[in-house]
PDB file of C-alpha atoms in Angstrom:
ATOM      1  CA  UNK A1244     101.920 130.178 113.401  1.00  0.00           C
ATOM      2  CA  UNK A1245     100.668 129.182 109.992  1.00  0.00           C
ATOM      3  CA  UNK A1246      97.400 128.438 109.100  1.00  0.00           C
ATOM      4  CA  UNK A1247      97.476 124.353 108.456  1.00  0.00           C
ATOM      5  CA  UNK A1248      94.454 125.143 106.254  1.00  0.00           C
ATOM      6  CA  UNK A1249      93.970 121.027 107.189  1.00  0.00           C
ATOM      7  CA  UNK A1250      90.842 118.571 107.328  1.00  0.00           C
ATOM      8  CA  UNK A1251      90.789 115.843 109.744  1.00  0.00           C
ATOM      9  CA  UNK A1252      89.590 114.319 105.851  1.00  0.00           C
ATOM     10  CA  UNK A1253      92.889 115.472 105.239  1.00  0.00           C
ATOM     11  CA  UNK A1254      94.641 113.074 107.710  1.00  0.00           C
ATOM     12  CA  UNK A1255      92.705 109.680 106.300  1.00  0.00           C
ATOM     13  CA  UNK A1256      96.442 109.203 104.782  1.00  0.00           C
ATOM     14  CA  UNK A1257      98.177 108.608 108.231  1.00  0.00           C
ATOM     15  CA  UNK A1258      97.417 105.242 107.973  1.00  0.00           C
ATOM     16  CA  UNK A1259      95.116 103.227 110.451  1.00  0.00           C
ATOM     17  CA  UNK A1260      96.784 103.484 113.854  1.00  0.00           C
ATOM     18  CA  UNK A1261      93.781 105.262 115.483  1.00  0.00           C
ATOM     19  CA  UNK A1262      95.770 106.458 118.276  1.00  0.00           C
ATOM     20  CA  UNK A1263      98.576 108.113 115.946  1.00  0.00           C
ATOM     21  CA  UNK A1264      96.019 109.238 113.232  1.00  0.00           C
ATOM     22  CA  UNK A1265      93.891 110.652 116.238  1.00  0.00           C
ATOM     23  CA  UNK A1266      97.459 112.494 117.328  1.00  0.00           C
ATOM     24  CA  UNK A1267      97.577 114.005 113.272  1.00  0.00           C
ATOM     25  CA  UNK A1268      94.589 114.551 113.037  1.00  0.00           C
ATOM     26  CA  UNK A1269      94.665 117.301 116.589  1.00  0.00           C
ATOM     27  CA  UNK A1270      98.241 118.284 115.267  1.00  0.00           C
ATOM     28  CA  UNK A1271      97.004 119.192 111.959  1.00  0.00           C
ATOM     29  CA  UNK A1272      93.199 120.749 112.575  1.00  0.00           C
ATOM     30  CA  UNK A1273      94.863 122.978 114.762  1.00  0.00           C
ATOM     31  CA  UNK A1274      96.228 126.251 113.255  1.00  0.00           C
ATOM     32  CA  UNK A1275      97.889 127.611 115.951  1.00  0.00           C
ATOM     33  CA  UNK A1276      99.826 123.897 115.144  1.00  0.00           C
ATOM     34  CA  UNK A1277     103.174 125.179 113.261  1.00  0.00           C
ATOM     35  CA  UNK A1278     104.410 122.878 110.022  1.00  0.00           C
ATOM     36  CA  UNK A1279     107.202 121.905 111.978  1.00  0.00           C
ATOM     37  CA  UNK A1280     105.888 120.873 114.687  1.00  0.00           C
ATOM     38  CA  UNK A1281     103.611 118.826 112.918  1.00  0.00           C
ATOM     39  CA  UNK A1282     106.858 117.962 111.293  1.00  0.00           C
ATOM     40  CA  UNK A1283     108.899 117.063 114.229  1.00  0.00           C
ATOM     41  CA  UNK A1284     106.082 114.633 116.202  1.00  0.00           C
ATOM     42  CA  UNK A1285     105.677 112.759 112.962  1.00  0.00           C
ATOM     43  CA  UNK A1286     109.321 111.626 112.983  1.00  0.00           C
ATOM     44  CA  UNK A1287     109.752 111.316 116.742  1.00  0.00           C
ATOM     45  CA  UNK A1288     106.440 109.181 116.149  1.00  0.00           C
ATOM     46  CA  UNK A1289     108.335 106.929 112.900  1.00  0.00           C
ATOM     47  CA  UNK A1290     111.235 106.803 114.969  1.00  0.00           C
ATOM     48  CA  UNK A1291     109.995 104.775 117.516  1.00  0.00           C
ATOM     49  CA  UNK A1292     107.710 103.064 114.890  1.00  0.00           C
ATOM     50  CA  UNK A1293     105.033 103.741 116.494  1.00  0.00           C
ATOM     51  CA  UNK A1294     103.888 105.033 112.837  1.00  0.00           C
ATOM     52  CA  UNK A1295     106.149 103.314 110.025  1.00  0.00           C
ATOM     53  CA  UNK A1296     104.337 105.074 107.111  1.00  0.00           C
ATOM     54  CA  UNK A1297     104.762 108.369 109.126  1.00  0.00           C
ATOM     55  CA  UNK A1298     107.189 109.545 105.781  1.00  0.00           C
ATOM     56  CA  UNK A1299     103.782 109.549 104.371  1.00  0.00           C
ATOM     57  CA  UNK A1300     102.623 111.947 106.676  1.00  0.00           C
ATOM     58  CA  UNK A1301     105.647 114.314 106.467  1.00  0.00           C
ATOM     59  CA  UNK A1302     104.987 114.449 102.569  1.00  0.00           C
ATOM     60  CA  UNK A1303     101.848 115.482 102.557  1.00  0.00           C
ATOM     61  CA  UNK A1304     103.533 118.764 105.299  1.00  0.00           C
ATOM     62  CA  UNK A1305     106.034 119.247 103.163  1.00  0.00           C
ATOM     63  CA  UNK A1306     103.954 119.945 100.133  1.00  0.00           C
ATOM     64  CA  UNK A1307     101.538 122.229 101.268  1.00  0.00           C
TER      65      UNK A1307
END
């Protein structure tokens, strides 16, 4: 498992949906969660329209 090395502050880009922000913060802050898992979860959220701007988080994760 790779460490994400991201802080909760880094998750500010996910937007103002507190539920999605909390899930993303948990995923990004947990070093046992691989980035591809974060990507998959965010893409699933996006599909279900929980977070229409999920692409920004995906881009951020992909750039890490």
